[in-house]
Amino acid sequence: MTSRRPESFDGLGYRGSVDPSYGGYAGRSFNSSSGTDLQHWVTTPPDIPGSRNLHYGERTPQFETAPPAAPGSEDQSASGSSEQLNRFAGFGIGLASLFTENVLAHPCIVFRRQCQVNYHARNYHLSPFTAVSVMYSVTKTQGPKALWKGMGSTFVVQGVTLGTEGLISECTPLPRELSHKWNPKQVIGHLVLKGLSFVVAMPFYSASLIETVQSEIIRDNPGILDCVKEGVGRVIGMGVPHSKRLLPLWSLVFPTVLHGVLHYIISSAVQKVVLFLLRRKAPPGQPTNGPSGVQSMLDNYFPELMASFAASLCADILLFPLETVLHRLHIQGTRTIIDNTDLGFEVLPINTQYESMRDCINIIHKEEGPLGFYKGFGSIVVQYSLHAAVLQITKIIYSTLLQNA
């Protein structure tokens, strides 16, 4: 095998000769080139230690120092982490409040409604101690599900109400929210929107009420959407058969809208007043970082929760008699059988014959006395005591975690 090297190949000096195969162009010789040509055509290998592209004459330092931190960067990072912790605390506290209000308090709501519609009851359960005693007896006799029934239907009613309110506000000029610069026309339109949403959700509210007060002994296991099916069936006059004492839906419109709108007005007014008082007492100018700042930022989440708690409590207490009348009108003629709230076992049928809202008020006042409108009031005390305890415990836990963080 013959070598392909030219005879004149002498290493780097070969490039100084002229080769006809390259068109007569002379190559650059590393032996005869000047320093300027070497700098222009030859580049040094990349600087390995720092892996940097350096200019001529530069070298990579052996130990590269970090650039100095900008002033205030530590404070910004600390404030950012503190803000994340505070957001996490606010989310957790709000979630605990929502869980207590809609899930943990549901047994109290079930027992309260059973007491309100039970015209046979001799024990009015005005005290929380008697209410807790009977609730324990019902749970012991019928199982844990006895006081958790109908919880899914209550969420369905809330969803229907909110969905209807949003849909009507999109299709009509009725405002869904009131701005700070409101006028009487906007307030009236907003209340009309609330009333219309209560009217649309009314048949589903009736179906949900039946599910919550129906005794677990004779009650089937309904699905979540059974509330929707029974509500639609009551509107079109089909579905579960009812007695002749069943009141038509049009006669339930006024008490339902009256209770819903008054509850909204009272709760909104109380919430704004309590929130104003709490924020007025809060000391201004507190730091936003450090243990005291974390605690102050944590306290900022509680005025709104406490204002909402106080608003719901005041509205439920003030409208408790009207709620008793409303529930009796909705449950009449539905052939509902409830638990005996005097003993905690046995069942009782509901056989009332109210003609209207006024007739219901007169009969309750005549046969059961003024306290008959407050049957089951002890359960509302248990409900909001439990709610307040959960809020306070959650605040203590998050305050401890944030201070130790």
PDB file of N, CA, C and O in Angstrom, residues 207-258:
ATOM      1  N   ALA A 207     -87.432  19.790  48.659  1.00  0.00           N
ATOM      2  CA  ALA A 207     -86.948  18.417  48.582  1.00  0.00           C
ATOM      3  C   ALA A 207     -85.783  18.180  49.534  1.00  0.00           C
ATOM      4  O   ALA A 207     -85.683  17.120  50.172  1.00  0.00           O
ATOM      5  N   SER A 208     -84.884  19.155  49.666  1.00  0.00           N
ATOM      6  CA  SER A 208     -83.765  19.027  50.592  1.00  0.00           C
ATOM      7  C   SER A 208     -84.238  19.006  52.034  1.00  0.00           C
ATOM      8  O   SER A 208     -83.703  18.254  52.871  1.00  0.00           O
ATOM      9  N   LEU A 209     -85.251  19.800  52.345  1.00  0.00           N
ATOM     10  CA  LEU A 209     -85.804  19.804  53.704  1.00  0.00           C
ATOM     11  C   LEU A 209     -86.395  18.452  54.066  1.00  0.00           C
ATOM     12  O   LEU A 209     -86.216  17.959  55.191  1.00  0.00           O
ATOM     13  N   ILE A 210     -87.083  17.829  53.125  1.00  0.00           N
ATOM     14  CA  ILE A 210     -87.662  16.508  53.387  1.00  0.00           C
ATOM     15  C   ILE A 210     -86.562  15.486  53.649  1.00  0.00           C
ATOM     16  O   ILE A 210     -86.674  14.644  54.554  1.00  0.00           O
ATOM     17  N   GLU A 211     -85.473  15.549  52.891  1.00  0.00           N
ATOM     18  CA  GLU A 211     -84.375  14.601  53.093  1.00  0.00           C
ATOM     19  C   GLU A 211     -83.704  14.771  54.450  1.00  0.00           C
ATOM     20  O   GLU A 211     -83.266  13.790  55.060  1.00  0.00           O
ATOM     21  N   THR A 212     -83.617  15.994  54.937  1.00  0.00           N
ATOM     22  CA  THR A 212     -82.926  16.225  56.199  1.00  0.00           C
ATOM     23  C   THR A 212     -83.767  15.847  57.417  1.00  0.00           C
ATOM     24  O   THR A 212     -83.206  15.464  58.450  1.00  0.00           O
ATOM     25  N   VAL A 213     -85.094  15.942  57.329  1.00  0.00           N
ATOM     26  CA  VAL A 213     -85.930  15.653  58.503  1.00  0.00           C
ATOM     27  C   VAL A 213     -86.511  14.254  58.467  1.00  0.00           C
ATOM     28  O   VAL A 213     -87.006  13.762  59.489  1.00  0.00           O
ATOM     29  N   GLN A 214     -86.475  13.587  57.333  1.00  0.00           N
ATOM     30  CA  GLN A 214     -87.024  12.236  57.232  1.00  0.00           C
ATOM     31  C   GLN A 214     -86.242  11.286  58.138  1.00  0.00           C
ATOM     32  O   GLN A 214     -85.016  11.321  58.181  1.00  0.00           O
ATOM     33  N   SER A 215     -86.960  10.436  58.860  1.00  0.00           N
ATOM     34  CA  SER A 215     -86.314   9.498  59.774  1.00  0.00           C
ATOM     35  C   SER A 215     -85.486   8.481  58.999  1.00  0.00           C
ATOM     36  O   SER A 215     -85.880   8.012  57.923  1.00  0.00           O
ATOM     37  N   GLU A 216     -84.344   8.124  59.565  1.00  0.00           N
ATOM     38  CA  GLU A 216     -83.447   7.161  58.925  1.00  0.00           C
ATOM     39  C   GLU A 216     -84.026   5.752  58.969  1.00  0.00           C
ATOM     40  O   GLU A 216     -83.626   4.884  58.187  1.00  0.00           O
ATOM     41  N   ILE A 217     -84.994   5.521  59.864  1.00  0.00           N
ATOM     42  CA  ILE A 217     -85.565   4.182  60.007  1.00  0.00           C
ATOM     43  C   ILE A 217     -86.351   3.778  58.766  1.00  0.00           C
ATOM     44  O   ILE A 217     -86.254   2.645  58.274  1.00  0.00           O
ATOM     45  N   ILE A 218     -87.152   4.696  58.233  1.00  0.00           N
ATOM     46  CA  ILE A 218     -87.987   4.372  57.079  1.00  0.00           C
ATOM     47  C   ILE A 218     -87.485   5.050  55.809  1.00  0.00           C
ATOM     48  O   ILE A 218     -88.178   5.076  54.795  1.00  0.00           O
ATOM     49  N   ARG A 219     -86.299   5.575  55.859  1.00  0.00           N
ATOM     50  CA  ARG A 219     -85.756   6.334  54.730  1.00  0.00           C
ATOM     51  C   ARG A 219     -84.862   5.452  53.880  1.00  0.00           C
ATOM     52  O   ARG A 219     -84.035   4.703  54.379  1.00  0.00           O
ATOM     53  N   ASP A 220     -85.048   5.538  52.560  1.00  0.00           N
ATOM     54  CA  ASP A 220     -84.156   4.853  51.640  1.00  0.00           C
ATOM     55  C   ASP A 220     -82.838   5.628  51.533  1.00  0.00           C
ATOM     56  O   ASP A 220     -82.663   6.667  52.150  1.00  0.00           O
ATOM     57  N   ASN A 221     -81.934   5.117  50.755  1.00  0.00           N
ATOM     58  CA  ASN A 221     -80.661   5.795  50.520  1.00  0.00           C
ATOM     59  C   ASN A 221     -80.739   6.581  49.218  1.00  0.00           C
ATOM     60  O   ASN A 221     -80.428   6.061  48.143  1.00  0.00           O
ATOM     61  N   PRO A 222     -81.187   7.833  49.279  1.00  0.00           N
ATOM     62  CA  PRO A 222     -81.331   8.596  48.032  1.00  0.00           C
ATOM     63  C   PRO A 222     -79.974   9.056  47.509  1.00  0.00           C
ATOM     64  O   PRO A 222     -79.008   9.224  48.261  1.00  0.00           O
ATOM     65  N   GLY A 223     -79.920   9.286  46.217  1.00  0.00           N
ATOM     66  CA  GLY A 223     -78.723   9.830  45.609  1.00  0.00           C
ATOM     67  C   GLY A 223     -78.693  11.340  45.719  1.00  0.00           C
ATOM     68  O   GLY A 223     -79.658  11.985  46.159  1.00  0.00           O
ATOM     69  N   ILE A 224     -77.569  11.893  45.294  1.00  0.00           N
ATOM     70  CA  ILE A 224     -77.431  13.348  45.393  1.00  0.00           C
ATOM     71  C   ILE A 224     -78.397  14.060  44.458  1.00  0.00           C
ATOM     72  O   ILE A 224     -78.981  15.090  44.808  1.00  0.00           O
ATOM     73  N   LEU A 225     -78.626  13.485  43.274  1.00  0.00           N
ATOM     74  CA  LEU A 225     -79.491  14.132  42.287  1.00  0.00           C
ATOM     75  C   LEU A 225     -80.972  13.847  42.523  1.00  0.00           C
ATOM     76  O   LEU A 225     -81.804  14.338  41.755  1.00  0.00           O
ATOM     77  N   ASP A 226     -81.317  13.043  43.540  1.00  0.00           N
ATOM     78  CA  ASP A 226     -82.729  12.832  43.842  1.00  0.00           C
ATOM     79  C   ASP A 226     -83.409  14.115  44.280  1.00  0.00           C
ATOM     80  O   ASP A 226     -84.611  14.303  44.079  1.00  0.00           O
ATOM     81  N   CYS A 227     -82.642  15.012  44.884  1.00  0.00           N
ATOM     82  CA  CYS A 227     -83.195  16.316  45.264  1.00  0.00           C
ATOM     83  C   CYS A 227     -83.643  17.083  44.027  1.00  0.00           C
ATOM     84  O   CYS A 227     -84.711  17.703  44.024  1.00  0.00           O
ATOM     85  N   VAL A 228     -82.849  17.027  42.968  1.00  0.00           N
ATOM     86  CA  VAL A 228     -83.218  17.711  41.725  1.00  0.00           C
ATOM     87  C   VAL A 228     -84.444  17.052  41.105  1.00  0.00           C
ATOM     88  O   VAL A 228     -85.374  17.737  40.641  1.00  0.00           O
ATOM     89  N   LYS A 229     -84.489  15.716  41.101  1.00  0.00           N
ATOM     90  CA  LYS A 229     -85.625  15.012  40.510  1.00  0.00           C
ATOM     91  C   LYS A 229     -86.916  15.300  41.263  1.00  0.00           C
ATOM     92  O   LYS A 229     -87.963  15.568  40.640  1.00  0.00           O
ATOM     93  N   GLU A 230     -86.860  15.284  42.589  1.00  0.00           N
ATOM     94  CA  GLU A 230     -88.070  15.556  43.364  1.00  0.00           C
ATOM     95  C   GLU A 230     -88.492  17.011  43.260  1.00  0.00           C
ATOM     96  O   GLU A 230     -89.692  17.325  43.269  1.00  0.00           O
ATOM     97  N   GLY A 231     -87.507  17.909  43.148  1.00  0.00           N
ATOM     98  CA  GLY A 231     -87.860  19.321  42.986  1.00  0.00           C
ATOM     99  C   GLY A 231     -88.555  19.589  41.665  1.00  0.00           C
ATOM    100  O   GLY A 231     -89.572  20.302  41.606  1.00  0.00           O
ATOM    101  N   VAL A 232     -88.023  19.011  40.589  1.00  0.00           N
ATOM    102  CA  VAL A 232     -88.663  19.161  39.280  1.00  0.00           C
ATOM    103  C   VAL A 232     -90.034  18.488  39.280  1.00  0.00           C
ATOM    104  O   VAL A 232     -91.009  19.005  38.703  1.00  0.00           O
ATOM    105  N   GLY A 233     -90.134  17.315  39.931  1.00  0.00           N
ATOM    106  CA  GLY A 233     -91.423  16.630  40.013  1.00  0.00           C
ATOM    107  C   GLY A 233     -92.468  17.425  40.752  1.00  0.00           C
ATOM    108  O   GLY A 233     -93.653  17.398  40.395  1.00  0.00           O
ATOM    109  N   ARG A 234     -92.063  18.166  41.770  1.00  0.00           N
ATOM    110  CA  ARG A 234     -93.045  18.983  42.479  1.00  0.00           C
ATOM    111  C   ARG A 234     -93.504  20.172  41.641  1.00  0.00           C
ATOM    112  O   ARG A 234     -94.649  20.609  41.747  1.00  0.00           O
ATOM    113  N   VAL A 235     -92.611  20.664  40.796  1.00  0.00           N
ATOM    114  CA  VAL A 235     -93.003  21.799  39.947  1.00  0.00           C
ATOM    115  C   VAL A 235     -94.030  21.367  38.911  1.00  0.00           C
ATOM    116  O   VAL A 235     -95.044  22.060  38.686  1.00  0.00           O
ATOM    117  N   ILE A 236     -93.804  20.210  38.286  1.00  0.00           N
ATOM    118  CA  ILE A 236     -94.701  19.762  37.223  1.00  0.00           C
ATOM    119  C   ILE A 236     -95.831  18.870  37.746  1.00  0.00           C
ATOM    120  O   ILE A 236     -96.654  18.385  36.962  1.00  0.00           O
ATOM    121  N   GLY A 237     -95.877  18.641  39.066  1.00  0.00           N
ATOM    122  CA  GLY A 237     -96.957  17.864  39.649  1.00  0.00           C
ATOM    123  C   GLY A 237     -96.822  16.375  39.486  1.00  0.00           C
ATOM    124  O   GLY A 237     -97.831  15.661  39.484  1.00  0.00           O
ATOM    125  N   MET A 238     -95.600  15.882  39.360  1.00  0.00           N
ATOM    126  CA  MET A 238     -95.374  14.456  39.214  1.00  0.00           C
ATOM    127  C   MET A 238     -94.342  14.006  40.242  1.00  0.00           C
ATOM    128  O   MET A 238     -93.753  14.822  40.948  1.00  0.00           O
ATOM    129  N   GLY A 239     -94.143  12.700  40.323  1.00  0.00           N
ATOM    130  CA  GLY A 239     -93.148  12.174  41.241  1.00  0.00           C
ATOM    131  C   GLY A 239     -93.785  11.518  42.440  1.00  0.00           C
ATOM    132  O   GLY A 239     -94.778  10.781  42.322  1.00  0.00           O
ATOM    133  N   VAL A 240     -93.226  11.781  43.627  1.00  0.00           N
ATOM    134  CA  VAL A 240     -93.707  11.156  44.855  1.00  0.00           C
ATOM    135  C   VAL A 240     -95.123  11.634  45.156  1.00  0.00           C
ATOM    136  O   VAL A 240     -95.395  12.845  45.133  1.00  0.00           O
ATOM    137  N   PRO A 241     -96.070  10.725  45.446  1.00  0.00           N
ATOM    138  CA  PRO A 241     -97.435  11.161  45.733  1.00  0.00           C
ATOM    139  C   PRO A 241     -97.515  11.910  47.058  1.00  0.00           C
ATOM    140  O   PRO A 241     -96.845  11.565  48.033  1.00  0.00           O
ATOM    141  N   HIS A 242     -98.326  12.932  47.092  1.00  0.00           N
ATOM    142  CA  HIS A 242     -98.499  13.738  48.285  1.00  0.00           C
ATOM    143  C   HIS A 242     -99.979  13.761  48.652  1.00  0.00           C
ATOM    144  O   HIS A 242    -100.847  13.402  47.859  1.00  0.00           O
ATOM    145  N   SER A 243    -100.242  14.213  49.873  1.00  0.00           N
ATOM    146  CA  SER A 243    -101.627  14.286  50.339  1.00  0.00           C
ATOM    147  C   SER A 243    -102.284  15.567  49.835  1.00  0.00           C
ATOM    148  O   SER A 243    -101.645  16.452  49.263  1.00  0.00           O
ATOM    149  N   LYS A 244    -103.564  15.672  50.115  1.00  0.00           N
ATOM    150  CA  LYS A 244    -104.312  16.852  49.687  1.00  0.00           C
ATOM    151  C   LYS A 244    -103.957  18.091  50.493  1.00  0.00           C
ATOM    152  O   LYS A 244    -104.319  19.200  50.102  1.00  0.00           O
ATOM    153  N   ARG A 245    -103.299  17.896  51.624  1.00  0.00           N
ATOM    154  CA  ARG A 245    -102.905  19.045  52.450  1.00  0.00           C
ATOM    155  C   ARG A 245    -101.634  19.723  51.950  1.00  0.00           C
ATOM    156  O   ARG A 245    -101.176  20.700  52.548  1.00  0.00           O
ATOM    157  N   LEU A 246    -101.052  19.193  50.872  1.00  0.00           N
ATOM    158  CA  LEU A 246     -99.841  19.807  50.317  1.00  0.00           C
ATOM    159  C   LEU A 246    -100.160  21.198  49.788  1.00  0.00           C
ATOM    160  O   LEU A 246    -101.065  21.379  48.966  1.00  0.00           O
ATOM    161  N   LEU A 247     -99.414  22.183  50.242  1.00  0.00           N
ATOM    162  CA  LEU A 247     -99.639  23.549  49.803  1.00  0.00           C
ATOM    163  C   LEU A 247     -99.030  23.769  48.425  1.00  0.00           C
ATOM    164  O   LEU A 247     -97.940  23.260  48.130  1.00  0.00           O
ATOM    165  N   PRO A 248     -99.696  24.513  47.548  1.00  0.00           N
ATOM    166  CA  PRO A 248     -99.111  24.796  46.226  1.00  0.00           C
ATOM    167  C   PRO A 248     -97.876  25.685  46.366  1.00  0.00           C
ATOM    168  O   PRO A 248     -97.716  26.425  47.346  1.00  0.00           O
ATOM    169  N   LEU A 249     -97.030  25.598  45.346  1.00  0.00           N
ATOM    170  CA  LEU A 249     -95.777  26.338  45.414  1.00  0.00           C
ATOM    171  C   LEU A 249     -95.988  27.850  45.430  1.00  0.00           C
ATOM    172  O   LEU A 249     -95.218  28.572  46.059  1.00  0.00           O
ATOM    173  N   TRP A 250     -97.022  28.317  44.746  1.00  0.00           N
ATOM    174  CA  TRP A 250     -97.234  29.757  44.694  1.00  0.00           C
ATOM    175  C   TRP A 250     -97.533  30.331  46.075  1.00  0.00           C
ATOM    176  O   TRP A 250     -97.225  31.495  46.358  1.00  0.00           O
ATOM    177  N   SER A 251     -98.130  29.504  46.959  1.00  0.00           N
ATOM    178  CA  SER A 251     -98.416  29.990  48.321  1.00  0.00           C
ATOM    179  C   SER A 251     -97.170  29.992  49.200  1.00  0.00           C
ATOM    180  O   SER A 251     -97.183  30.571  50.291  1.00  0.00           O
ATOM    181  N   LEU A 252     -96.088  29.344  48.737  1.00  0.00           N
ATOM    182  CA  LEU A 252     -94.834  29.318  49.497  1.00  0.00           C
ATOM    183  C   LEU A 252     -93.837  30.355  49.014  1.00  0.00           C
ATOM    184  O   LEU A 252     -92.763  30.494  49.615  1.00  0.00           O
ATOM    185  N   VAL A 253     -94.186  31.071  47.940  1.00  0.00           N
ATOM    186  CA  VAL A 253     -93.247  32.036  47.378  1.00  0.00           C
ATOM    187  C   VAL A 253     -92.974  33.167  48.358  1.00  0.00           C
ATOM    188  O   VAL A 253     -91.808  33.521  48.626  1.00  0.00           O
ATOM    189  N   PHE A 254     -94.039  33.741  48.934  1.00  0.00           N
ATOM    190  CA  PHE A 254     -93.850  34.901  49.813  1.00  0.00           C
ATOM    191  C   PHE A 254     -93.038  34.563  51.062  1.00  0.00           C
ATOM    192  O   PHE A 254     -92.056  35.273  51.361  1.00  0.00           O
ATOM    193  N   PRO A 255     -93.361  33.523  51.839  1.00  0.00           N
ATOM    194  CA  PRO A 255     -92.521  33.241  53.021  1.00  0.00           C
ATOM    195  C   PRO A 255     -91.094  32.848  52.675  1.00  0.00           C
ATOM    196  O   PRO A 255     -90.160  33.188  53.403  1.00  0.00           O
ATOM    197  N   THR A 256     -90.918  32.146  51.552  1.00  0.00           N
ATOM    198  CA  THR A 256     -89.559  31.747  51.166  1.00  0.00           C
ATOM    199  C   THR A 256     -88.709  32.950  50.786  1.00  0.00           C
ATOM    200  O   THR A 256     -87.573  33.098  51.245  1.00  0.00           O
ATOM    201  N   VAL A 257     -89.267  33.843  49.954  1.00  0.00           N
ATOM    202  CA  VAL A 257     -88.525  35.041  49.540  1.00  0.00           C
ATOM    203  C   VAL A 257     -88.318  35.975  50.732  1.00  0.00           C
ATOM    204  O   VAL A 257     -87.243  36.566  50.888  1.00  0.00           O
ATOM    205  N   LEU A 258     -89.331  36.094  51.584  1.00  0.00           N
ATOM    206  CA  LEU A 258     -89.212  36.972  52.750  1.00  0.00           C
ATOM    207  C   LEU A 258     -88.088  36.507  53.672  1.00  0.00           C
ATOM    208  O   LEU A 258     -87.255  37.314  54.114  1.00  0.00           O
TER     209      LEU A 258
END
